[in-house]
């Protein structure tokens, strides 16, 4: 994999590094994006290598946090994502951070994070992802009916823009799971009304934010 496969915005973030170092960090970040879903331990090794070379670059700490999250190292993931947020000022990974709190057995903190002012900065897709995490935290606390209510969002039905279809699919799947957990009858999935497929649920859209979209 070459640095050219990296998203242009990310390459720009690496411009503060020397040319040789930026190229090497970029290669590691590309490999993180490639390996994250199927081989998280290898992705984590590449993220660590990038961090050693560029620990003050926000996108590198973000990659490290996501790799640790996918590897189940929630405490480390949370530290890295907090650092990335401090460096970049972005709240985009708040849903992942809240889910790290769940992974650490702290669903109450997940709910606190979701109720804070940072959640207001999320885009529509981010708000859907956060709702799924909040519903999971409610389930962790045994609040099964509340989990169902958290997921009763307008995006459950009807059409959404293409960039929201994967999030919609995950929302629907989480809603059905919440209904089952609450002892209710899960509804049959509703077909998209815009003529296009919703697409299979993905584990994490942010997992591929370093790789250039070929389209």
C-alpha positions as a printed NumPy array, in Angstrom:
array([[  0.   ,   0.   ,   0.   ],
       [  1.26 ,   3.487,  -0.858],
       [  0.612,   6.873,   0.774],
       [ -1.424,   7.857,  -2.299],
       [ -4.201,   5.578,  -1.024],
       [ -4.657,   7.853,   1.96 ],
       [ -7.464,  10.382,   2.035],
       [ -6.335,  13.805,   0.827],
       [ -7.435,  15.563,   4.018],
       [ -5.401,  13.126,   6.096],
       [ -2.348,  13.616,   3.905],
       [ -2.713,  17.321,   4.539],
       [ -2.754,  16.67 ,   8.299],
       [  0.581,  14.916,   7.929],
       [  2.167,  17.842,   6.111],
       [  3.797,  19.094,   9.321],
       [  6.066,  16.03 ,   9.258],
       [  9.17 ,  15.568,   7.169],
       [  8.442,  14.113,   3.757],
       [  9.981,  10.729,   4.546],
       [  8.264,  10.464,   7.911],
       [  4.909,  11.551,   6.487],
       [  5.16 ,   8.876,   3.814],
       [  5.925,   6.174,   6.362],
       [  3.133,   7.272,   8.704],
       [  0.729,   7.362,   5.766],
       [  1.576,   3.771,   4.852],
       [  0.846,   2.654,   8.398],
       [ -2.472,   4.525,   8.446],
       [ -3.526,   2.94 ,   5.177],
       [ -2.807,  -0.483,   6.638],
       [ -4.825,   0.358,   9.737],
       [ -7.817,   1.085,   7.531],
       [ -7.307,  -2.105,   5.504],
       [ -6.848,  -4.424,   8.495],
       [ -9.152,  -2.91 ,  11.096],
       [-12.256,  -4.985,  10.419],
       [-10.7  ,  -8.419,   9.959],
       [ -7.311,  -8.318,  11.697],
       [ -7.527,  -5.749,  14.498],
       [ -4.331,  -6.897,  16.207],
       [ -2.31 ,  -6.256,  13.061],
       [ -4.104,  -2.937,  12.604],
       [ -3.126,  -2.046,  16.154],
       [  0.535,  -2.805,  15.42 ],
       [  0.464,  -0.413,  12.453],
       [ -1.314,   2.227,  14.541],
       [  1.342,   1.951,  17.231],
       [  4.063,   2.35 ,  14.613],
       [  2.37 ,   5.481,  13.272],
       [  1.967,   6.86 ,  16.787],
       [  5.669,   6.409,  17.531],
       [  6.478,   8.512,  14.49 ],
       [  3.745,  11.153,  14.762],
       [  2.217,  11.145,  18.218],
       [  1.257,  14.815,  18.051],
       [ -0.89 ,  14.46 ,  14.92 ],
       [ -4.582,  14.17 ,  15.723],
       [ -5.506,  11.727,  12.982],
       [ -2.73 ,   9.383,  14.116],
       [ -4.046,   9.34 ,  17.683],
       [ -7.513,   8.814,  16.246],
       [ -6.285,   5.796,  14.296],
       [ -4.614,   4.479,  17.431],
       [ -7.82 ,   4.894,  19.41 ],
       [ -9.969,   3.128,  16.856],
       [ -7.497,   0.27 ,  16.519],
       [ -7.376,  -0.188,  20.293],
       [-11.184,  -0.036,  20.404],
       [-11.523,  -2.719,  17.761],
       [ -8.979,  -4.863,  19.613],
       [-11.045,  -4.586,  22.797],
       [ -8.531,  -2.379,  24.658],
       [-11.169,   0.087,  25.771],
       [ -9.168,   1.962,  28.394],
       [ -6.343,   2.646,  25.952],
       [ -8.818,   3.477,  23.204],
       [-10.55 ,   6.036,  25.387],
       [ -7.257,   7.738,  26.271],
       [ -6.211,   7.932,  22.641],
       [ -9.561,   9.225,  21.438],
       [ -9.613,  11.902,  24.13 ],
       [ -6.169,  12.991,  22.997],
       [ -7.318,  13.027,  19.367],
       [-10.308,  15.162,  20.333],
       [ -8.043,  17.602,  22.145],
       [ -5.734,  17.856,  19.124],
       [ -8.431,  18.153,  16.459],
       [-11.355,  19.744,  18.292],
       [-13.697,  17.261,  16.614],
       [-16.468,  15.428,  18.471],
       [-17.074,  12.957,  15.619],
       [-15.865,   9.94 ,  17.594],
       [-18.033,  10.62 ,  20.648],
       [-20.159,   7.492,  19.931],
       [-17.032,   5.321,  19.983],
       [-15.851,   6.965,  23.186],
       [-19.225,   6.35 ,  24.811],
       [-19.082,   2.725,  23.7  ],
       [-15.637,   2.435,  25.282],
       [-17.275,   3.395,  28.576],
       [-19.709,   0.537,  28.056],
       [-16.825,  -1.797,  27.308],
       [-15.254,  -0.777,  30.606],
       [-18.463,  -1.663,  32.44 ],
       [-19.498,   1.96 ,  32.943],
       [-22.823,   2.399,  31.122],
       [-23.719,   5.355,  33.336],
       [-20.715,   7.266,  31.991],
       [-21.764,   6.395,  28.452],
       [-25.134,   8.005,  29.146],
       [-23.455,  11.061,  30.675],
       [-21.273,  11.492,  27.589],
       [-24.275,  11.18 ,  25.3  ],
       [-26.195,  13.802,  27.276],
       [-23.358,  16.345,  27.236],
       [-23.004,  19.363,  24.954],
       [-20.543,  17.561,  22.671],
       [-23.382,  15.402,  21.342],
       [-24.984,  18.512,  19.819],
       [-22.019,  18.829,  17.459],
       [-22.569,  15.442,  15.826],
       [-23.926,  15.197,  12.329],
       [-26.982,  13.113,  11.539],
       [-25.043,   9.887,  11.099],
       [-23.186,  10.496,  14.341],
       [-26.446,  11.025,  16.199],
       [-27.746,   7.689,  14.929],
       [-24.594,   5.931,  16.045],
       [-24.804,   7.579,  19.446],
       [-28.441,   6.513,  19.84 ],
       [-27.388,   2.903,  19.251],
       [-24.722,   3.186,  21.941],
       [-27.166,   4.817,  24.357],
       [-29.665,   2.026,  23.778],
       [-26.93 ,  -0.5  ,  24.523],
       [-26.109,   1.322,  27.745],
       [-29.776,   1.22 ,  28.728],
       [-29.772,  -2.527,  28.124],
       [-26.626,  -2.874,  30.227],
       [-28.532,  -1.227,  33.067],
       [-31.552,  -3.484,  32.591],
       [-33.67 ,  -0.612,  31.246],
       [-35.003,  -2.617,  28.326],
       [-38.06 ,  -0.551,  27.48 ],
       [-35.999,   2.631,  27.633],
       [-33.574,   1.073,  25.149],
       [-36.433,   0.538,  22.708],
       [-37.544,   4.15 ,  23.095],
       [-34.042,   5.471,  22.439],
       [-34.098,   3.84 ,  19.009],
       [-37.542,   4.998,  17.9  ],
       [-36.145,   7.597,  15.532],
       [-37.546,   8.851,  12.211],
       [-34.714,   7.108,  10.344],
       [-36.174,   3.711,  11.231],
       [-38.63 ,   4.125,   8.363],
       [-38.592,   5.672,   4.969],
       [-35.747,   6.811,   2.792],
       [-32.493,   8.41 ,   3.837],
       [-29.611,   9.914,   1.843],
       [-27.077,   7.378,   0.554],
       [-24.502,   8.371,   3.155],
       [-26.926,   7.368,   5.934],
       [-27.975,   3.972,   4.619],
       [-25.415,   1.974,   6.583],
       [-26.271,   3.84 ,   9.768],
       [-29.961,   3.248,   9.079],
       [-29.327,  -0.47 ,   8.636],
       [-27.512,  -0.592,  11.976],
       [-30.293,   1.386,  13.626],
       [-32.901,  -1.063,  12.382],
       [-30.858,  -4.051,  13.497],
       [-30.322,  -2.518,  16.947],
       [-34.039,  -1.755,  17.22 ],
       [-35.005,  -5.323,  16.419],
       [-32.479,  -6.613,  18.961],
       [-33.87 ,  -4.219,  21.57 ],
       [-37.403,  -5.436,  20.906],
       [-36.314,  -9.039,  21.345],
       [-34.452,  -8.195,  24.563],
       [-37.559,  -6.448,  25.899],
       [-39.695,  -9.495,  25.171],
       [-41.536,  -7.911,  22.286],
       [-42.094,  -9.277,  18.837],
       [-39.481,  -7.988,  16.429],
       [-40.998,  -6.461,  13.284],
       [-40.07 ,  -7.586,   9.803],
       [-37.416,  -5.256,   8.356],
       [-39.001,  -2.593,   6.181],
       [-37.695,  -2.316,   2.639],
       [-36.178,   1.051,   1.703],
       [-38.673,   3.279,  -0.092],
       [-36.201,   5.085,  -2.309],
       [-35.593,   2.134,  -4.6  ],
       [-32.037,   1.565,  -3.404],
       [-30.658,  -1.046,  -1.046],
       [-29.914,  -0.033,   2.502],
       [-26.706,  -2.031,   2.328],
       [-25.307,  -4.458,   4.881],
       [-24.553,  -3.123,   8.343],
       [-20.946,  -2.076,   8.725],
       [-19.037,  -2.314,  11.992],
       [-17.775,   1.246,  11.998],
       [-17.802,   3.883,   9.285],
       [-14.865,   5.634,  10.921],
       [-12.748,   2.558,  10.347],
       [-12.116,   3.601,   6.747],
       [-11.657,   7.323,   7.144],
       [ -7.989,   7.169,   6.172],
       [ -8.431,   5.459,   2.8  ],
       [ -9.163,   7.474,  -0.29 ],
       [-12.576,   6.845,  -1.836],
       [-11.841,   5.673,  -5.416],
       [-15.069,   7.255,  -6.634]])
